[in-house]
Coordinates of C-alpha atoms in Angstrom, one line a residue:
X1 CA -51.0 -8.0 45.7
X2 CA -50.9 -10.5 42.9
X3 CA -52.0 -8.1 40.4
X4 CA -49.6 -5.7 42.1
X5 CA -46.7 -8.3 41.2
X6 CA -47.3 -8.7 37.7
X7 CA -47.6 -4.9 37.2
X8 CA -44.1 -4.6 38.3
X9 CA -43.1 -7.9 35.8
X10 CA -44.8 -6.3 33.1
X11 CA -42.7 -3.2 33.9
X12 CA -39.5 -4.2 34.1
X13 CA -39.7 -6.7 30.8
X14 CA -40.4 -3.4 28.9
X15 CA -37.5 -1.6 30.5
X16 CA -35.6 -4.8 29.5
X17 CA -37.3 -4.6 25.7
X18 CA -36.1 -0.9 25.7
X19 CA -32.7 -1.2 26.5
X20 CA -31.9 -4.1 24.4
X21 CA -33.3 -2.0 21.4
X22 CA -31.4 1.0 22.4
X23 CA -28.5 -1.2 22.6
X24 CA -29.3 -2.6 18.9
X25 CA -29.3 0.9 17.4
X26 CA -25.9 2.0 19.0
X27 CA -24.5 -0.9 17.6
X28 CA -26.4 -0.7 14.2
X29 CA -25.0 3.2 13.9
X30 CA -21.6 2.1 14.8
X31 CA -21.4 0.1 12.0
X32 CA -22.7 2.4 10.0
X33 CA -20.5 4.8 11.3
X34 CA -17.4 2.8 10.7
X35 CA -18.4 1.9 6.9
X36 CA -18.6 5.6 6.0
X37 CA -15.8 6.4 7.2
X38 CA -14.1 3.9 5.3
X39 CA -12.5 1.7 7.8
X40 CA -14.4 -1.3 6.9
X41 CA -12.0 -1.5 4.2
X42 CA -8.9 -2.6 6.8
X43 CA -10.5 -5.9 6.5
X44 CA -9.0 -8.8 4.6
X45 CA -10.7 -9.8 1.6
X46 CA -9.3 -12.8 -1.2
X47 CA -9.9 -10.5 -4.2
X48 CA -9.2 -7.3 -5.3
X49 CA -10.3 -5.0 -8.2
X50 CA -7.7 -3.0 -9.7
X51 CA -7.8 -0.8 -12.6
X52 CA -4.4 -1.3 -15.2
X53 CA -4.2 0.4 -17.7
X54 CA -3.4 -1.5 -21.4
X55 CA -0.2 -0.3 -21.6
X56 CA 0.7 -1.7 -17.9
X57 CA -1.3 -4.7 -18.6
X58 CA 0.6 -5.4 -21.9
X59 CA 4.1 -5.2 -19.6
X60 CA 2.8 -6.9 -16.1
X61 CA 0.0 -9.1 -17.1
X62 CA 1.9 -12.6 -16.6
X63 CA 4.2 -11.8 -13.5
X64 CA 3.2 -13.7 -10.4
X65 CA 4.1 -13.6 -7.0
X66 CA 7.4 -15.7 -5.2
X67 CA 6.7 -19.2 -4.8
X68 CA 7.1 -18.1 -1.0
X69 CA 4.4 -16.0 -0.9
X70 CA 1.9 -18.6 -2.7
X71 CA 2.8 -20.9 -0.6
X72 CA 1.7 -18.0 2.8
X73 CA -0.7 -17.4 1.1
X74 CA -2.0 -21.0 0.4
X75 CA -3.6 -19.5 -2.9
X76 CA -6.6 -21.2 -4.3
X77 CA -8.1 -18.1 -6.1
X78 CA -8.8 -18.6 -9.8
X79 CA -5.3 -17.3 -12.1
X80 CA -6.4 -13.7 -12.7
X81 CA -7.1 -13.2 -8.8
X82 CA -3.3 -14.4 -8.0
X83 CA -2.0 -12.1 -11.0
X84 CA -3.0 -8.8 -9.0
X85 CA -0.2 -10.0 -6.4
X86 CA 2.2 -9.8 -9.4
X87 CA 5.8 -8.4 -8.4
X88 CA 5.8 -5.3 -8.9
X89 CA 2.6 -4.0 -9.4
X90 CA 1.8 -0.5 -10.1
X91 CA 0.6 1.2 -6.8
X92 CA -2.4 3.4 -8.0
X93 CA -0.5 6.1 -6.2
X94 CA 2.0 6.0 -8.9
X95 CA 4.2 9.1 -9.7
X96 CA 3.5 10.2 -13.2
X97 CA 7.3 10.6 -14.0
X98 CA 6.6 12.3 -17.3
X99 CA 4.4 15.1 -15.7
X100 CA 6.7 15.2 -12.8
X101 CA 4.2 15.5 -10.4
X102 CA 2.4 12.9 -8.0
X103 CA -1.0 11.6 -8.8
X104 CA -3.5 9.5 -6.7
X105 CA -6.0 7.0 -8.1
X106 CA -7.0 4.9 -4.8
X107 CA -4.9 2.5 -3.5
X108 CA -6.1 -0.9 -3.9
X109 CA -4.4 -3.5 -1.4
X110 CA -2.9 -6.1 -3.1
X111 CA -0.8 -8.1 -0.8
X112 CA -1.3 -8.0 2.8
X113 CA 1.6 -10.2 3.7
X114 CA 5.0 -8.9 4.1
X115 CA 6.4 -5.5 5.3
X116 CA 7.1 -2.1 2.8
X117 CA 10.4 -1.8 3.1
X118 CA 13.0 0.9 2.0
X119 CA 14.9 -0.3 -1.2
X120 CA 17.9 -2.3 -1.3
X121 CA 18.8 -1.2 -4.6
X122 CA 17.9 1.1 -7.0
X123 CA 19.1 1.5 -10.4
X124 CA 19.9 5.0 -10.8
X125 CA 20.9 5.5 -14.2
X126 CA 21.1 7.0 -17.0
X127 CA 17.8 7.7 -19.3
X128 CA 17.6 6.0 -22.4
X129 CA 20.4 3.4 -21.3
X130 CA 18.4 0.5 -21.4
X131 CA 16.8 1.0 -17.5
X132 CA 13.4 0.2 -18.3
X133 CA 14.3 -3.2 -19.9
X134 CA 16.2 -3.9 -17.1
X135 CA 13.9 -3.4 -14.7
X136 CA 11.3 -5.4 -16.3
X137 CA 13.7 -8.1 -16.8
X138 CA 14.0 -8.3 -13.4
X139 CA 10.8 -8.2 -12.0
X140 CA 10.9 -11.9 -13.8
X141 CA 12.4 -12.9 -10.6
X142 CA 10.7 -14.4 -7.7
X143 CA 12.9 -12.6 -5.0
X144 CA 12.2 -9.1 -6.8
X145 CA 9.9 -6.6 -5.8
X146 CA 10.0 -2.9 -7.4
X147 CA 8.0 0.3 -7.9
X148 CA 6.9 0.3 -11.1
X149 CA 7.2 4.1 -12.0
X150 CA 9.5 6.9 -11.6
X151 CA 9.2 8.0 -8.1
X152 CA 11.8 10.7 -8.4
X153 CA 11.7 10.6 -4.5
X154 CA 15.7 11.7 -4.5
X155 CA 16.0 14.5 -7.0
X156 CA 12.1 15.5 -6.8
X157 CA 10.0 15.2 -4.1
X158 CA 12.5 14.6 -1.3
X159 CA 10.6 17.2 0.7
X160 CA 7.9 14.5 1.0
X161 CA 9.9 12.8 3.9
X162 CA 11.4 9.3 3.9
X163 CA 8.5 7.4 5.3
X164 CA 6.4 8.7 2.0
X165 CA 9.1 7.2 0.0
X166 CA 9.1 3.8 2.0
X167 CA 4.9 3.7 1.6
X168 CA 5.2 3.6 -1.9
X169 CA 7.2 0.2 -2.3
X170 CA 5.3 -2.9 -2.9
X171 CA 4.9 -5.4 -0.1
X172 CA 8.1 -8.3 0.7
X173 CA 8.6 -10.9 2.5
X174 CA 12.2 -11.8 4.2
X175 CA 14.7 -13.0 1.1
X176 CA 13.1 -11.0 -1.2
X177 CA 14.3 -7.6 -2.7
X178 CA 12.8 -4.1 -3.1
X179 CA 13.6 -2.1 -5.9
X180 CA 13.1 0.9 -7.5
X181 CA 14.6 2.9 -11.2
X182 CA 14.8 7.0 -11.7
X183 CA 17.6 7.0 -14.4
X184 CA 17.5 11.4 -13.4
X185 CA 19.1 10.3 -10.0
X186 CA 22.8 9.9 -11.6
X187 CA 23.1 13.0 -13.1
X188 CA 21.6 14.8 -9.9
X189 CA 24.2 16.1 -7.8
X190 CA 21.8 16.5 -4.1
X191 CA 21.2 12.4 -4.5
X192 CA 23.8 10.4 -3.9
X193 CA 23.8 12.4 -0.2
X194 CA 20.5 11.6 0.2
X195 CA 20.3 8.5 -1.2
X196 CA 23.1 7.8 1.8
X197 CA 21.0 9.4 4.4
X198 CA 18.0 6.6 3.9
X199 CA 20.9 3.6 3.8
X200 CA 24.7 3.8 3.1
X201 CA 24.3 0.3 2.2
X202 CA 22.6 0.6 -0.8
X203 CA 23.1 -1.0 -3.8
X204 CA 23.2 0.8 -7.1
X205 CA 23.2 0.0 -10.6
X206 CA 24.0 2.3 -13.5
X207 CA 23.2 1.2 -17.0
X208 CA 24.8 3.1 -19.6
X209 CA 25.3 3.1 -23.2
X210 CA 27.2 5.1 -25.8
X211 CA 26.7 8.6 -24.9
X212 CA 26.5 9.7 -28.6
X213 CA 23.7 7.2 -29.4
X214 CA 22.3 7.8 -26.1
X215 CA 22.4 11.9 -26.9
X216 CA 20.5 11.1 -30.3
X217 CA 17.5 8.4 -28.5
X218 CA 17.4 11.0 -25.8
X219 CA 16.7 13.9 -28.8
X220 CA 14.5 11.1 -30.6
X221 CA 11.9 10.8 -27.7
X222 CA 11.9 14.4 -27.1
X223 CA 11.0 15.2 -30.8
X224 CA 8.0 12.7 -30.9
X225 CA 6.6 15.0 -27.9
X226 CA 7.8 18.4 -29.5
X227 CA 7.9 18.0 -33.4
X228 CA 8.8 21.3 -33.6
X229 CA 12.3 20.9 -31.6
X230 CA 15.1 22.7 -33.3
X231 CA 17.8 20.2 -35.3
X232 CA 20.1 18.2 -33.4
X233 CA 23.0 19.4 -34.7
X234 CA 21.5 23.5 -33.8
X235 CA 21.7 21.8 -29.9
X236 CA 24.6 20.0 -29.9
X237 CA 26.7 22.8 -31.6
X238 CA 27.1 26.2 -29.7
X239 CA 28.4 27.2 -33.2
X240 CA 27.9 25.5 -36.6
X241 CA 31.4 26.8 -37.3
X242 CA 33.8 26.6 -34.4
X243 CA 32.0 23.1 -33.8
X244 CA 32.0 23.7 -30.2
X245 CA 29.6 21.3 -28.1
X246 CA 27.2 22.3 -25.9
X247 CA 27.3 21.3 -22.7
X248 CA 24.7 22.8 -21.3
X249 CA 22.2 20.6 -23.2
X250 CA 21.0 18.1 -21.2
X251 CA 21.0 15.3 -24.1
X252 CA 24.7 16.2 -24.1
X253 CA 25.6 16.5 -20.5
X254 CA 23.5 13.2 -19.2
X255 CA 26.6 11.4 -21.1
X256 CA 29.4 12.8 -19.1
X257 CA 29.3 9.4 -16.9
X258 CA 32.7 10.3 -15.3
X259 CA 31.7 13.6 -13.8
X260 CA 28.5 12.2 -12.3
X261 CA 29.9 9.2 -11.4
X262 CA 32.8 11.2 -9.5
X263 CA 29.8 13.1 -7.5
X264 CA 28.3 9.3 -6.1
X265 CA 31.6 8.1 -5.3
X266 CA 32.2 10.9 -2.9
X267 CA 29.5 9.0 -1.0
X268 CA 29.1 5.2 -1.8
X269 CA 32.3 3.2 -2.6
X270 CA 32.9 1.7 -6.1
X271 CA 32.4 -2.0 -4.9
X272 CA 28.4 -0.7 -4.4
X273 CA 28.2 -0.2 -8.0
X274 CA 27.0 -2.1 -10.7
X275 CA 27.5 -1.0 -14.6
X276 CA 25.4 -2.6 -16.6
X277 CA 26.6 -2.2 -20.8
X278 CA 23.0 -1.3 -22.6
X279 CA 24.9 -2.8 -25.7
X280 CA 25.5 -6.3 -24.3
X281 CA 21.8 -5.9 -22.1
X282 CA 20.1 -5.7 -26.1
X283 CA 22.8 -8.3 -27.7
X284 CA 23.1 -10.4 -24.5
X285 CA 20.3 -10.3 -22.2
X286 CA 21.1 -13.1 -20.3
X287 CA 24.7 -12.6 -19.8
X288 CA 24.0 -9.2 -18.5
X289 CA 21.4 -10.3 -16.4
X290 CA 23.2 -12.9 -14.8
X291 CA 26.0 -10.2 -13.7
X292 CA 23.0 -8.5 -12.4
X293 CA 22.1 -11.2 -10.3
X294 CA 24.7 -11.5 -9.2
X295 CA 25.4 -8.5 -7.9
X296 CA 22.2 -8.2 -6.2
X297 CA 22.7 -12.1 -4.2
X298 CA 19.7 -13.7 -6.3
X299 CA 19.8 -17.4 -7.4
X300 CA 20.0 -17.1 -11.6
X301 CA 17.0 -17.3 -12.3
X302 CA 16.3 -14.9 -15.5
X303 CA 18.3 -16.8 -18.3
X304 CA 18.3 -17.3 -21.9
X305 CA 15.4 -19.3 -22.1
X306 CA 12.9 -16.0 -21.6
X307 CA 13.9 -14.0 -23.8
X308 CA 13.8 -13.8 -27.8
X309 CA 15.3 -10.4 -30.2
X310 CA 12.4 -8.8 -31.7
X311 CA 13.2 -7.7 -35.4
X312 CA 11.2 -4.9 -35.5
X313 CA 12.0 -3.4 -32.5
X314 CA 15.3 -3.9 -32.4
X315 CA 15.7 -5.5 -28.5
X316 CA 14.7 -8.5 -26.8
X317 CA 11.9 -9.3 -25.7
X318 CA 10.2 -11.6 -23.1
X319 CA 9.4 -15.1 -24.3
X320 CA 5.3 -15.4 -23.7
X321 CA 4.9 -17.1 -20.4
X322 CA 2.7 -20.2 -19.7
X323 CA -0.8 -19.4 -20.1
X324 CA -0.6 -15.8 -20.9
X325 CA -1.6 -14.9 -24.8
X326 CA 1.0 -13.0 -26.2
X327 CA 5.1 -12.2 -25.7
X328 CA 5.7 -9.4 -23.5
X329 CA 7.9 -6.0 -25.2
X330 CA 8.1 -2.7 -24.1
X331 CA 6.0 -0.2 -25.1
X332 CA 5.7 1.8 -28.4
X333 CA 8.1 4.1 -26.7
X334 CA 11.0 1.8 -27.2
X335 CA 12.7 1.4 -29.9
X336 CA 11.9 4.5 -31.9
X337 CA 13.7 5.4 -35.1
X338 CA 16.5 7.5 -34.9
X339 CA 16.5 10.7 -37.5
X340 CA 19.2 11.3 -39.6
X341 CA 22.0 13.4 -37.9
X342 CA 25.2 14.8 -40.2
X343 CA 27.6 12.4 -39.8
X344 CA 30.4 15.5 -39.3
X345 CA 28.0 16.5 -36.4
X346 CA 28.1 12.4 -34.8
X347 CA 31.7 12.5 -34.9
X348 CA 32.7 16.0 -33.3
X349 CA 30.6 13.9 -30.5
X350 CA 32.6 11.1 -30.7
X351 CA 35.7 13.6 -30.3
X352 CA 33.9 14.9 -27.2
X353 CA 33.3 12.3 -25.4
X354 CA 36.5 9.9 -25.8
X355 CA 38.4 11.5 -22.7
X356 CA 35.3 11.4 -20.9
X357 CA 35.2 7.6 -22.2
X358 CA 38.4 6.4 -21.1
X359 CA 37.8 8.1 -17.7
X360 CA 34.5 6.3 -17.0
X361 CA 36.4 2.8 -18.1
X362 CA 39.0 3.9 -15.8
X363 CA 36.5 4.9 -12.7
X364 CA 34.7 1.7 -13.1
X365 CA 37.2 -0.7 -14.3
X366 CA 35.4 -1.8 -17.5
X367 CA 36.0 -1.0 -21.3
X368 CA 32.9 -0.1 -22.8
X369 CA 34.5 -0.1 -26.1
X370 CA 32.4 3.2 -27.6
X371 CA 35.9 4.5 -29.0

């Protein structure tokens, strides 16, 4: 009997030695399981690798994250682990505008705090006005969030659905705004309506700029991709002789600001609108930015004491930052050389345009003064 009992101990403390190794293994593979399938990733971590490109570096590498979201945050992670949180990051899954077609690197998290949100304003226009520049300029501001590419959601990919559009925008917390910039939304006549679809609401700024100097920087940055692009005046001119414009040429038709602005007002009021002078934004930064802050119900925060004119670019540029290297300027890109256009050819522009001119100063109740 005794030796009967500890038969039937013995027994049952290997059935108990079993099952708590087959319960080891489930667990073991579940990890496992879960690690290859990539959802250990959803955890939190403090630090994130990211890959920037120079170019990006060069325009984002000193922007940090509101005071708000430091203090949520409670931050004590060296200074090149808070700059990944910088506003307005580039999402990995950036559109590559230039291509006009999405591409996807990975997605590293960098701010788990806050919600995506759809954007409460979006500066819509026009290419080569100065929207880059302004768009940097801003993301100097605590309370400013934005894409950092062209996502081309309203005249490109719209078929992508709204909720792909919201996924792209950078993390915010309450009080602070999302933005986003695709100068080819003004000029595209299916935006405006959808624009109004995602939020009626939205606010919209349009920076613009002499069309005639705009139609030659437009020409300028196409030339430095296609050197073998016919003269400016053989695409301005239907015919060298007549002197007839052509307004089929996008360089030329971009700077019709009336007509285009006529086709967003038949959706969004005028008090929505903000038109921001490309002139004053390069001779004034500040002044112009403080409209702009305005506009958008920020605190004036961007002021004179960030930027300084660059000589050799021809623009201003941001004042280096504390602790970072260097000043920050827009890429090689910007401020390009102009070629040397007729002057005959300049002027039968100037011609052009001038009702067009007085129309737009009439529309949006400011005098440009490009006459």
């Amino acid at each position: 009997m005794g030796c009967s009992g500890c038969r039937v101990r013995l027994n049952f403390g290997k059935v108990l030695s079993k099952v708590s190794v087959f319960f080891t293994m489930v667990l073991i593979f579940t990890y496992f399981f879960y690690c290859l399938t990539g959802l250990c990733d959803s955890a939190p971590r403090t630090l994130y690798s990211q890959r920037v490109s120079d170019r990006d570096y060069d325009i984002l590498e000193d922007l940090r994250p509101s005071p708000r979201l430091l203090h949520e945050r409670n931050l004590t992670a060296p200074a090149d682990a808070r700059q990944a949180d910088a506003p307005g990051k580039l999402p990995q899954r950036a559109l590559d505008s230039d291509k006009g077609s999405a591409q996807s690197d990975g997605i590293p998290v960098s701010n788990t705090f806050g919600a995506k949100r759809f954007p409460q304003a979006i500066i819509i226009g026009v290419k080569k006005g100065g929207t880059r520049a302004l768009l940097e300029f801003l993301r100097i501001h605590p309370d400013v969030r934005a894409f950092g590419a062209e996502p081309h959601f309203f005249d490109r990919f719209y078929d992508k659905g709204l909720e792909w559009y919201r996924n792209l925008m950078p993390r915010t917390l309450d009080g602070q705004i999302t933005m986003e910039k695709t100068p080819s939304y003004f000029v595209t006549k299916e935006a405006p309506g959808r624009v109004c679809t995602m939020n009626c609401q939205t606010k919209l700024i349009v920076v613009v700029r002499d069309p005639v100097t705009r139609a030659v920087s437009d020409y300028t940055q196409t030339l430095t991709k296609n050197p073998g692009l016919p003269s400016f005046q053989s695409l301005a001119l239907k015919n060298s002789s007549t002197g007839l414009i052509d307004t089929t040429w996008s360089a030329v038709r971009i700077g019709l600001y009336a007509k285009h602005l006529e086709n967003w007002l038949q959706h969004f009021p005028l008090s929505h609108f903000l038109f921001v002078s490309g002139e004053r934004l390069v001779s004034d930064p500040a002044g112009e930015m403080g409209r702009v802050q305005d506009f958008l119900g920020l605190k004036r925060v961007v002021s004179d004491k960030h930027f300084y004119f660059n000589q050799t670019k021809g623009f201003p540029c941001l004042k280096k930052p504390e602790g970072s290297s260097k000043p920050r300027c827009l890429g090689k890109s910007k401020g390009r050389p102009h070629p040397q256009i007729p002057s005959e050819v300049l002027q039968r522009l100037r011609d052009f345009y001038r009702p067009f001119n007085h129309r737009f100063y009439e529309m949006s109740g400011q005098n440009f003064g490009w006459d």
